[in-house]
Coordinates of C-alpha atoms (C1' of nucleotides) in Angstrom, one line a residue:
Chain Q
X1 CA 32.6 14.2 12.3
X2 CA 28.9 14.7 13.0
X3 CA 28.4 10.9 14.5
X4 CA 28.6 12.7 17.9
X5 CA 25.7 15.1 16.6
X6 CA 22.9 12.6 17.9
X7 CA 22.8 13.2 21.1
X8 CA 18.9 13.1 22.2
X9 CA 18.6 16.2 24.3
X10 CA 14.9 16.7 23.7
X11 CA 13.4 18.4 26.6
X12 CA 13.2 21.8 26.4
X13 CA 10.1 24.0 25.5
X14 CA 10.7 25.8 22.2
X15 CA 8.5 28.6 23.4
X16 CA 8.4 30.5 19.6
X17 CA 5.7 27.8 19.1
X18 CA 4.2 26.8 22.8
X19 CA 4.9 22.9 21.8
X20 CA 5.3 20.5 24.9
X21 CA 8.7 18.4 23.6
X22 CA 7.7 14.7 23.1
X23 CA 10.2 12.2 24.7
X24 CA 11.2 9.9 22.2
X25 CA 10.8 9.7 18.6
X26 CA 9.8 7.0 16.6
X27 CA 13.5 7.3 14.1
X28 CA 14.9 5.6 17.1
X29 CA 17.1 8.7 18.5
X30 CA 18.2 10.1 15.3
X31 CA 17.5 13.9 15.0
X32 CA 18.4 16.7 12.5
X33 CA 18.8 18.7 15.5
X34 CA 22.2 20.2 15.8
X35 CA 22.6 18.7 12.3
X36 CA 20.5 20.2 9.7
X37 CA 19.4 23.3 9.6
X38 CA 16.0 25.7 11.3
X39 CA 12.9 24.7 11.5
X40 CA 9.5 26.1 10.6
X41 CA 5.9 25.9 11.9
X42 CA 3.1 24.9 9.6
X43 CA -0.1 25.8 10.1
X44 CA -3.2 23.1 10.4
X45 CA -4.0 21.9 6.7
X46 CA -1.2 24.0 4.9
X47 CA 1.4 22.0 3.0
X48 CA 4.7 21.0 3.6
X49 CA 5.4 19.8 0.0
X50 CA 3.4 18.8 -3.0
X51 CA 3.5 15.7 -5.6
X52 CA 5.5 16.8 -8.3
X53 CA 7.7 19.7 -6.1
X54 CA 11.3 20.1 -6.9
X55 CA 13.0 17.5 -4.0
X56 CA 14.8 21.1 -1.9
X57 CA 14.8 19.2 1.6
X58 CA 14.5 16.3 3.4
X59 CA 12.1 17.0 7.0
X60 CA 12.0 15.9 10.6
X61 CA 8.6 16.6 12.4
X62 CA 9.2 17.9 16.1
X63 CA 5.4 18.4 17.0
X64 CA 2.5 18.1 15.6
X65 CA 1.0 15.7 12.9
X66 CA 1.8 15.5 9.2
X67 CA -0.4 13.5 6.7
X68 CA 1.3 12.1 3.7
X69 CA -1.0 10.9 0.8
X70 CA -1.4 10.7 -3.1
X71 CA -3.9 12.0 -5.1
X72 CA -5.5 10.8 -8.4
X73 CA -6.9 13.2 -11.2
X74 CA -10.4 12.6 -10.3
X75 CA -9.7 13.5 -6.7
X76 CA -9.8 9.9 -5.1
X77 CA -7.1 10.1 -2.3
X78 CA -4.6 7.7 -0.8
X79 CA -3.2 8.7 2.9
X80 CA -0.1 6.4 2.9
X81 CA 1.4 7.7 6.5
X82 CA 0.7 10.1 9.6
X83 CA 4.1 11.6 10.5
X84 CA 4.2 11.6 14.1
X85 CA 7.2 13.7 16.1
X86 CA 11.0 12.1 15.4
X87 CA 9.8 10.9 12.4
X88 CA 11.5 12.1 8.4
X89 CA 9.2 12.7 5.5
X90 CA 10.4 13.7 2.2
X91 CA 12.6 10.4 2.2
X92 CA 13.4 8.6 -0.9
X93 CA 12.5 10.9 -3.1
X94 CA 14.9 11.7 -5.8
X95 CA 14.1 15.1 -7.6
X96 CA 10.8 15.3 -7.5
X97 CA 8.3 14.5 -4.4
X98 CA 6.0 11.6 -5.2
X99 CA 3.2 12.8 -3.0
X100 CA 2.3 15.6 -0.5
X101 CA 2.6 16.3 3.0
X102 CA 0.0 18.3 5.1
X103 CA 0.0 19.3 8.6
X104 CA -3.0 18.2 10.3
X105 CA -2.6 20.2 13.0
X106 CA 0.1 23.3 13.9
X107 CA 3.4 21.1 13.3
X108 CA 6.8 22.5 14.1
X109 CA 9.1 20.6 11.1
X110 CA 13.0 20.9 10.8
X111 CA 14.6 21.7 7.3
X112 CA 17.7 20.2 6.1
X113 CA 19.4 20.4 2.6
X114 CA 19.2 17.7 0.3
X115 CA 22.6 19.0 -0.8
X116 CA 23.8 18.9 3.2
X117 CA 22.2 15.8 3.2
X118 CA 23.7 14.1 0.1
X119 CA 27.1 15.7 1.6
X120 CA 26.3 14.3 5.2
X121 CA 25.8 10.5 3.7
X122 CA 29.3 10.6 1.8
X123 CA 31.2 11.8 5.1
X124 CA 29.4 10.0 7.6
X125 CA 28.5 6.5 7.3
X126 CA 26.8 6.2 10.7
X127 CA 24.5 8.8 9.5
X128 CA 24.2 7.2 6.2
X129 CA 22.8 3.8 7.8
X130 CA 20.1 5.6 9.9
X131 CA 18.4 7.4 6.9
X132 CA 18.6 3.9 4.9
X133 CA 17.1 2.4 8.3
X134 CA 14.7 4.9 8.6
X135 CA 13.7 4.7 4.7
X136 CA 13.6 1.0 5.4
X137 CA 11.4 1.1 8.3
X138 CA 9.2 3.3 5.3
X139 CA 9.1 0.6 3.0
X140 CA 8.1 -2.0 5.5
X141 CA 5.3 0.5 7.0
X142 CA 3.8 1.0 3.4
X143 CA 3.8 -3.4 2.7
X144 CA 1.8 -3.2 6.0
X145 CA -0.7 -0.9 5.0
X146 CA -0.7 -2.9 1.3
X147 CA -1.6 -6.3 3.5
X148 CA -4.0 -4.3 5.2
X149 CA -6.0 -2.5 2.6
X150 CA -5.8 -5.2 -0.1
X151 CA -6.7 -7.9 2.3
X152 CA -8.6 -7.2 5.1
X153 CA -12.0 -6.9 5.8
X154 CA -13.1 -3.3 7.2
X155 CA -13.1 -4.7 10.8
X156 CA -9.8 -5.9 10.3
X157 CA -8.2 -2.5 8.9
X158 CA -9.8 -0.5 11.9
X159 CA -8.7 -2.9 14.1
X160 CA -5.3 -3.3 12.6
X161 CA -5.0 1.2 12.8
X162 CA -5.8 0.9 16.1
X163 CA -3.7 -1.5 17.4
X164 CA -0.6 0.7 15.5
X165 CA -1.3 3.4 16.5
X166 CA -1.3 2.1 20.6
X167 CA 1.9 0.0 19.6
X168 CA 3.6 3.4 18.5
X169 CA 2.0 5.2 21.5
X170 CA 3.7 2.4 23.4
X171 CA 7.3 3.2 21.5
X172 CA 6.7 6.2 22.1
X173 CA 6.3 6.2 26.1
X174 CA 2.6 7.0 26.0
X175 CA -0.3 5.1 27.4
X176 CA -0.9 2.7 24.6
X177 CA -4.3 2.6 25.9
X178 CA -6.3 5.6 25.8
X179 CA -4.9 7.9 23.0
X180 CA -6.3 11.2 20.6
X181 CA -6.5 10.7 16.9
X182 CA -4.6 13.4 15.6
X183 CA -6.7 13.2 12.2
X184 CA -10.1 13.0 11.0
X185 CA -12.3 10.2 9.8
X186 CA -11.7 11.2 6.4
X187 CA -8.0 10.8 7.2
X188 CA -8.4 7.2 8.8
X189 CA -11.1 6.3 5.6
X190 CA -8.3 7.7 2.7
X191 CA -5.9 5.3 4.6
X192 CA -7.9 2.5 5.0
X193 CA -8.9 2.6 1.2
X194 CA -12.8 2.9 3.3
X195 CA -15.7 5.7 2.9
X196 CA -16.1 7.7 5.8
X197 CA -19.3 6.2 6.6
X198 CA -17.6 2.6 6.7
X199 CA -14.7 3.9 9.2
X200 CA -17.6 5.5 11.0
X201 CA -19.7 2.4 11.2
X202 CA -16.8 0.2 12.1
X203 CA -16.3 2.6 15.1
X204 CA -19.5 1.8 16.2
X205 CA -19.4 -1.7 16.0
X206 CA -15.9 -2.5 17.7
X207 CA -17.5 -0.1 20.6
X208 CA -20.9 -2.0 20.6
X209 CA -18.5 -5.6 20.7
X210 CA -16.9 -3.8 24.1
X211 CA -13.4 -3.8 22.3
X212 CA -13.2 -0.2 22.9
X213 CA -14.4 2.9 23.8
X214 CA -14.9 6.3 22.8
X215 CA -15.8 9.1 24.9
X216 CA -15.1 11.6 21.9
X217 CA -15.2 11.0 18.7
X218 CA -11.4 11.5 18.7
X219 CA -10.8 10.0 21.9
X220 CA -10.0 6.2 21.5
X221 CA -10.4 4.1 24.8
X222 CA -8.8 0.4 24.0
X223 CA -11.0 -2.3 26.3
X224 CA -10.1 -5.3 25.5
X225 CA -6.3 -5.1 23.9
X226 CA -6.2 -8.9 23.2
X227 CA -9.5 -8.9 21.4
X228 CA -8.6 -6.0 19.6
X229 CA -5.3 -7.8 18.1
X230 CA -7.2 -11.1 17.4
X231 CA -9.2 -9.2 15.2
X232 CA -6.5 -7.1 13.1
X233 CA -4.9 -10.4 12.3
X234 CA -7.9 -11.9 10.9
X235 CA -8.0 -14.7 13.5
X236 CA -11.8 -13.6 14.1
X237 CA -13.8 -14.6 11.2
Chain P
X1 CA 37.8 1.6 -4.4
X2 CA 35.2 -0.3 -5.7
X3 CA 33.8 2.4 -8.0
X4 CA 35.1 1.2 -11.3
X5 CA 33.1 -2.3 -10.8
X6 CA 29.9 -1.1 -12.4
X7 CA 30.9 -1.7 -15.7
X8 CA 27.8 -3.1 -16.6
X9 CA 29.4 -6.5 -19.4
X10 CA 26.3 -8.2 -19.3
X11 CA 27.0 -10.4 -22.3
X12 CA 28.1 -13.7 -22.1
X13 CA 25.6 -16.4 -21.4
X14 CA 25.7 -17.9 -18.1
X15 CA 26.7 -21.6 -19.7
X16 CA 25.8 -23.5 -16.3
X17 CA 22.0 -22.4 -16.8
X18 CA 21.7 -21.9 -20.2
X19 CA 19.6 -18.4 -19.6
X20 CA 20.0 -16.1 -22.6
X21 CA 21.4 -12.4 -21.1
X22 CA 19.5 -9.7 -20.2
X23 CA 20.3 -6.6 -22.1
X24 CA 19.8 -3.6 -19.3
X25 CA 18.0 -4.4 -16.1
X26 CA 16.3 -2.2 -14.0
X27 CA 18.5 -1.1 -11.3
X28 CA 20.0 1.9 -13.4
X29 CA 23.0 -0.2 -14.4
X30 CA 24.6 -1.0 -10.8
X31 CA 25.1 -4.5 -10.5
X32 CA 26.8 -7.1 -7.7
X33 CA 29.0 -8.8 -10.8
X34 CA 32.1 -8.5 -10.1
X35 CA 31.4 -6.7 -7.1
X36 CA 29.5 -9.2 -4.4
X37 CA 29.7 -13.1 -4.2
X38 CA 28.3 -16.1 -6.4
X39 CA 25.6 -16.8 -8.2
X40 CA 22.9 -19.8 -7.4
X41 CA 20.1 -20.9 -9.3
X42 CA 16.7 -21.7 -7.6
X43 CA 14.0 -24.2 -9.5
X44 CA 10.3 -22.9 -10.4
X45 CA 8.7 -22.5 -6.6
X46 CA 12.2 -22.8 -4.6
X47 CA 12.2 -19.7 -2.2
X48 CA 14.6 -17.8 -2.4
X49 CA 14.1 -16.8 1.2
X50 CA 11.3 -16.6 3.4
X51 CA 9.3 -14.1 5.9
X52 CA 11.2 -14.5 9.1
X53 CA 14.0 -15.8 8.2
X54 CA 17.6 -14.4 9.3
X55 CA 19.2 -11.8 6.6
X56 CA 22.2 -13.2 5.3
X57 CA 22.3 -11.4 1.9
X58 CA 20.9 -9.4 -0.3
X59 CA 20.2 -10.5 -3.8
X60 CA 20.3 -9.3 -7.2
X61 CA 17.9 -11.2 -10.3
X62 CA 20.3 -12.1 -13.1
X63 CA 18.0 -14.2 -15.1
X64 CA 14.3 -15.5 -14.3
X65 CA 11.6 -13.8 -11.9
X66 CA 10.9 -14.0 -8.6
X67 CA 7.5 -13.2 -6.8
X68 CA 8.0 -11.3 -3.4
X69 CA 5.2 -11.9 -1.2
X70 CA 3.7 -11.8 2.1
X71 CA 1.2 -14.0 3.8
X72 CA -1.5 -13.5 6.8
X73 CA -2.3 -17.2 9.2
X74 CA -4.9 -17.8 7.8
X75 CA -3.8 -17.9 3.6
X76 CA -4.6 -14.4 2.0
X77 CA -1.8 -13.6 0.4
X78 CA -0.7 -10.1 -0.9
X79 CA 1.9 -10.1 -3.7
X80 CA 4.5 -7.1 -3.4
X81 CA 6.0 -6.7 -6.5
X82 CA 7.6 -9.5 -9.6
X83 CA 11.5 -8.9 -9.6
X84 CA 12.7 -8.9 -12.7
X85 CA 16.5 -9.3 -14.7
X86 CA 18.6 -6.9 -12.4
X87 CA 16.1 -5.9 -9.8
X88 CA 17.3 -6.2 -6.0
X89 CA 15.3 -8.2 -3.8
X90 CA 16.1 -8.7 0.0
X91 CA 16.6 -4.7 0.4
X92 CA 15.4 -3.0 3.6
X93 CA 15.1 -6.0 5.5
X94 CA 16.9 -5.1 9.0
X95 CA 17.3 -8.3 10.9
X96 CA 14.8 -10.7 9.2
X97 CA 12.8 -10.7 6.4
X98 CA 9.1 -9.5 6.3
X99 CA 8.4 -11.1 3.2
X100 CA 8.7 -14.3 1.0
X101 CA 10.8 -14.3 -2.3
X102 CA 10.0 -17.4 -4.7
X103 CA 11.0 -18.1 -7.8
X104 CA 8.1 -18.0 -10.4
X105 CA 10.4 -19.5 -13.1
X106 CA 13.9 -20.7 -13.0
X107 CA 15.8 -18.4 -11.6
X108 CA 19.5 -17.2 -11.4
X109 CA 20.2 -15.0 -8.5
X110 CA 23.9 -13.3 -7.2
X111 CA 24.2 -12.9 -3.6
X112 CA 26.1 -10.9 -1.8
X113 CA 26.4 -11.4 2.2
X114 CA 25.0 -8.3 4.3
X115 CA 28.7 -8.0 6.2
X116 CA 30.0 -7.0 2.9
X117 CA 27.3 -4.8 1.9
X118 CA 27.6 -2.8 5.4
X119 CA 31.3 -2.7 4.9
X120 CA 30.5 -1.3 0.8
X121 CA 28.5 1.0 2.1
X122 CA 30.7 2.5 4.6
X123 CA 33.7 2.6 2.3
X124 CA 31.6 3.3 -0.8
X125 CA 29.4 6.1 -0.4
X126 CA 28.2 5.7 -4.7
X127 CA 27.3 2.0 -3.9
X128 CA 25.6 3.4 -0.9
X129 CA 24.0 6.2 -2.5
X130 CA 23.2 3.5 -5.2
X131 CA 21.2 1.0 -2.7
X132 CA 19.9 4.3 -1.3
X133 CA 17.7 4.7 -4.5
X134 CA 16.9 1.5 -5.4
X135 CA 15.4 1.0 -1.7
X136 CA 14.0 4.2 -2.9
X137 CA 12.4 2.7 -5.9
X138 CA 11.2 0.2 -4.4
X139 CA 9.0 2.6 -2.0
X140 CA 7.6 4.5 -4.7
X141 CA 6.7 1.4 -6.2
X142 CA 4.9 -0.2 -3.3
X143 CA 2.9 3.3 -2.9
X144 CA 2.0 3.4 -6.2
X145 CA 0.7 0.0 -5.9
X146 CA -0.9 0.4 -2.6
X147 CA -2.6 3.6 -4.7
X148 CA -3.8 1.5 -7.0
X149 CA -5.2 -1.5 -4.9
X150 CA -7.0 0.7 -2.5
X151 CA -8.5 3.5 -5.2
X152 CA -8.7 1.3 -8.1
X153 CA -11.8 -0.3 -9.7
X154 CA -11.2 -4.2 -11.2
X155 CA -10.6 -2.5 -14.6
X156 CA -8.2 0.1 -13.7
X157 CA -6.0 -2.2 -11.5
X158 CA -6.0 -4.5 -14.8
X159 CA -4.9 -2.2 -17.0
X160 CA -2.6 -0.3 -14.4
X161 CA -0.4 -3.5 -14.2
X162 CA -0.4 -3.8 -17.7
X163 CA 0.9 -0.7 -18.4
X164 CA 3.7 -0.5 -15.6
X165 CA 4.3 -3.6 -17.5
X166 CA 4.5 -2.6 -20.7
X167 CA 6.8 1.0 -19.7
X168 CA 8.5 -1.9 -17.4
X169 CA 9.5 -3.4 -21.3
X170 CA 10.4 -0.3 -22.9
X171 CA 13.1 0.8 -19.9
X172 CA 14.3 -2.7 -20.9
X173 CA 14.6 -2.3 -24.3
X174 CA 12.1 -5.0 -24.8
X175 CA 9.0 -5.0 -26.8
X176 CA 6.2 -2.7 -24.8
X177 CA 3.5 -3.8 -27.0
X178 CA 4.0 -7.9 -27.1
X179 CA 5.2 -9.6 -24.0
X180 CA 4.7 -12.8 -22.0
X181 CA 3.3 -12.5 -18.3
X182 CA 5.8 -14.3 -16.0
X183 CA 3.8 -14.7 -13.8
X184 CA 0.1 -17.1 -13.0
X185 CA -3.8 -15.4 -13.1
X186 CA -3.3 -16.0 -9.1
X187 CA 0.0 -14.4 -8.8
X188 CA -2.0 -11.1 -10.7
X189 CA -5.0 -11.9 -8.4
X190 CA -2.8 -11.8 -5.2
X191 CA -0.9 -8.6 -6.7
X192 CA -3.9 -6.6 -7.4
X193 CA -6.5 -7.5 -4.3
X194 CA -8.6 -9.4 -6.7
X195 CA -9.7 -12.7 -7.4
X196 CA -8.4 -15.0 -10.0
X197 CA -12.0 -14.8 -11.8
X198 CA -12.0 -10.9 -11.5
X199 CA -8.9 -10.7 -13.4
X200 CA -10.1 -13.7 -15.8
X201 CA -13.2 -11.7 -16.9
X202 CA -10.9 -8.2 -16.7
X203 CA -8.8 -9.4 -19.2
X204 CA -11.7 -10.9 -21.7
X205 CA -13.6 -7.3 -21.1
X206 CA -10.0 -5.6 -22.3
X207 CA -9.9 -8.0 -25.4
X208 CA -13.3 -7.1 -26.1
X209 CA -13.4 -3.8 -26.0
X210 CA -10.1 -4.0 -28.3
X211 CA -7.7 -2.9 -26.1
X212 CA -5.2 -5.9 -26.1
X213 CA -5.5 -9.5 -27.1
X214 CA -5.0 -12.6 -26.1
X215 CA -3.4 -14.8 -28.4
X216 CA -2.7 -17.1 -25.4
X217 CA -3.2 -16.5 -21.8
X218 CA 0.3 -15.5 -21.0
X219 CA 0.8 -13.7 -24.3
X220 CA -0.6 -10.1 -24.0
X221 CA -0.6 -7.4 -26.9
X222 CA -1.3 -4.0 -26.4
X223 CA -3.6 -2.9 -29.2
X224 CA -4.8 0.7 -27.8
X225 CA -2.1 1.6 -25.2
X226 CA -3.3 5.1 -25.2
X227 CA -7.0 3.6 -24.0
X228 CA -5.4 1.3 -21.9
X229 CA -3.3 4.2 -19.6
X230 CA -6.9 6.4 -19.7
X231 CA -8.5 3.2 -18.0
X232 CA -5.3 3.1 -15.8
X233 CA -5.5 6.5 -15.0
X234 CA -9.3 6.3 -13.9
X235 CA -10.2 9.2 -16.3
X236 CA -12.5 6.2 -18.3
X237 CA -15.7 6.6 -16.0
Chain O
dC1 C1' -6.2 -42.1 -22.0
dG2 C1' -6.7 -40.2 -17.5
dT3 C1' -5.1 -36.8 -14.2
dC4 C1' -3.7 -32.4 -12.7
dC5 C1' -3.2 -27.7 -13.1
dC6 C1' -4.6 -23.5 -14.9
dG7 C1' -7.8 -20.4 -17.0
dT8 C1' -12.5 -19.2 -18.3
dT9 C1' -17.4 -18.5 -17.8
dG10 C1' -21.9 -18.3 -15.3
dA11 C1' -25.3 -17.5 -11.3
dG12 C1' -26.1 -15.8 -6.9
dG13 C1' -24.8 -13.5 -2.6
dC14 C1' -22.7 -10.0 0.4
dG15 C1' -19.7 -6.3 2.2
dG16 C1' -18.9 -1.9 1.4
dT17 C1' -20.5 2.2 -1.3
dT18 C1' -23.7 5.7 -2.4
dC19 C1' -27.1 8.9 -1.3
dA20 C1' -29.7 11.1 2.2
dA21 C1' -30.6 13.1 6.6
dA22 C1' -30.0 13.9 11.4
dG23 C1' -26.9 14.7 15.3
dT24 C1' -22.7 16.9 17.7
dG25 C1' -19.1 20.0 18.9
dC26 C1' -17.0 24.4 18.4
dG27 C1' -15.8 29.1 17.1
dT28 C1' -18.0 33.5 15.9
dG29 C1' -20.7 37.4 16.3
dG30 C1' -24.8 39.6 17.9
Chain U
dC1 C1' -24.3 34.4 27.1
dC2 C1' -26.9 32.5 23.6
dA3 C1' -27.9 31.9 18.6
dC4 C1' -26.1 30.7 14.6
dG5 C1' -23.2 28.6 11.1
dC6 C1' -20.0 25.3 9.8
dA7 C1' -17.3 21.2 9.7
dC8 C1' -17.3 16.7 11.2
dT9 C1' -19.6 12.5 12.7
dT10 C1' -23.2 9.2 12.9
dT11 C1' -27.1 6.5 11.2
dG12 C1' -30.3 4.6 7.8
dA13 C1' -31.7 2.5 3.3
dA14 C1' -30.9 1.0 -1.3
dC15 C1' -27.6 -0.3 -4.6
dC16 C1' -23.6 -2.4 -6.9
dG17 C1' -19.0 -4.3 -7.9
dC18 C1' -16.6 -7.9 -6.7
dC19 C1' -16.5 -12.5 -4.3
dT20 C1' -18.1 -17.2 -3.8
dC21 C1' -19.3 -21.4 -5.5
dA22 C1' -19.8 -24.3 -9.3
dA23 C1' -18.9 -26.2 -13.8
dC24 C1' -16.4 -26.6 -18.0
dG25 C1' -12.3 -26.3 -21.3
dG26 C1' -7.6 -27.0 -22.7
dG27 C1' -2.7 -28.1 -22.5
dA28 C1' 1.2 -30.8 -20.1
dC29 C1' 2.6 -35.0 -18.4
dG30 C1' 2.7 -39.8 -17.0

DNA sequence: CGTCCCGTTGAGGCGGTTCAAAGTGCGTGG
DNA sequence: CCACGCACTTTGAACCGCCTCAACGGGACG
């Protein structure tokens, strides 16, 4: 039985890549660790997997930042997630991946076997009901960002980033209040369904309105939390 | 074992509702008959259940077409997907629902009590792997629509949904040239991030350049499918 | 026949895009 | 250590695609 496998013992250094550990994942305590099989560091901007790759694993992210988008012919681009640490990409795909993942930044990522995998969810149902939950937790995340970028104004989908990203900070046991943006502007616009200059101008605004501050340009100070939330759920017209 | 209950019989017409039977349905042949609890039939506009409330079950179409659906306070509404004939709805929700399910037409749906399907999919590992890809599904197909709302121009969204519905007919072994929309202009509107006047004048700018026709407004024909997927694709400047 | 709902069409306005240019931070090499 | 180049961000100005508001048409139903 591997239902005794998931056992959160994050908290040593792994030193082949310098990484500080992060304390809790977002795929509430399940890890590959112990389960699945090595792991391998990606470099900034280099690949995990590509749209249209032959499904060979399904990944865990154990540091660093992994952006998961779509592409179409003409080279417009959708970022659908940022993988943050704890979190599985590669999910739900069934032979082939339906988009790519790219490290944003130097990302340590842990391998497992769709064939261990598919093995895994046939012996062990536990296990089976955490990948469907974390799959789940997928699907609801990518209706959210639907709402968002089919519905809201652009002061409501930076707004609305924002405040997700400090709530998963805030799962996560950081300060959900002054946070770096592990990706660029281009990142945040492909997300939003925005133009760089939009994202960029929005910035400026919810600073000038006091909601929050920036010191950096990837450094996100959050002022005025209650504001900020009033305004992602379009109770601000 | 439960294994042998996919025997997909779907024959007999359902002499309570008087629905004529669907011939294949989406989910890759699994379905609750035989397998899961009763049927119930819900009028034009009854909800089947709603954003918040407690999961009891999880539902499989049998006949008729449900809108799934999610609302912001203040009335925009984004559409998530039409379930059709054998399509699951109710999937991934973890303790309540986070969106709406209504029935666009009458509708005959089987449910099947979560408790059951926790205990299938301990004891059943194919059902499991089963639910496990149509969850799947169902996350491809609300990236590819969040793709196409947030990338899309007017015309491209149009004939994007007109094609998934027309390839949507030919998995069915329906017509993929001549159907009947299901659903309202608003529904489309709501499902697209459009207006019910963009998608008005989209359609007369299709029938005009010859690409389908309207004989009424819920009667599409595809005249030029091959045009219509190069507008879908964007490669149509 | 009148009412209601849905779909279509038209005219004008606006939010976000496009195009352009200047500003900022950082690594690299002289 | 500074100069330079490069990638990213910010700001400005003009434009455009879709939205808003308004009116009209047609089928279903009482």
């Amino acid at each position: 039985m591997l239902a005794t496998a998931y056992a959160n013992d994050a908290g040593t250094v792994d030193h082949t890549t310098g990484f500080a550990p992060k304390r809790s994942p977002d795929a509430d305590g399940l890890e590959l660790r112990g389960i699945a099989g090595p792991t391998r560091t990606f470099e900034a901007k280099e690949h995990v997997f590509r749209e249209g790759d032959a499904v060979t694993h399904v990944y865990q992210v154990e540091a660093g930042h992994v952006c998961i988008y779509k592409m179409l012919s003409d080279g417009r681009r959708q970022v659908i997630d940022f993988a943050y640490p704890g979190d599985f990409i590669g999910l739900g795909a069934m032979h082939e991946h339906g988009c790519n993942a790219q490290a944003t930044s130097r990302a340590r990522i842990r391998l497992m076997p769709v064939v261990t995998l598919r093995q895994v969810m046939r012996d062990d149902a536990l296990l089976g009901m955490k990948l469907y939950e974390a799959i789940s937790r997928e699907l609801l995340a990518a209706r959210e960002l639907l709402m968002t970028v089919s519905q809201r104004t652009a002061m409501e989908r930076v707004a609305s980033f924002l405040v997700a990203l400090s709530r998963r900070n805030a799962r996560r046991g950081e300060d959900p209040r002054e946070f770096v943006l592990p990706m660029t502007r281009n990142d945040i616009a492909d997300f939003l369904g925005l133009t760089i200059e939009t994202v960029s101008r929005t910035f400026t605004k919810l600073r000038a309105e006091g909601l929050i501050d920036l010191a950096q340009s990837v450094l996100v100070t959050i002022v005025d939390p209650a504001s900020l939330e009033e305004f992602a759920e379009g109770r601000t017209h």
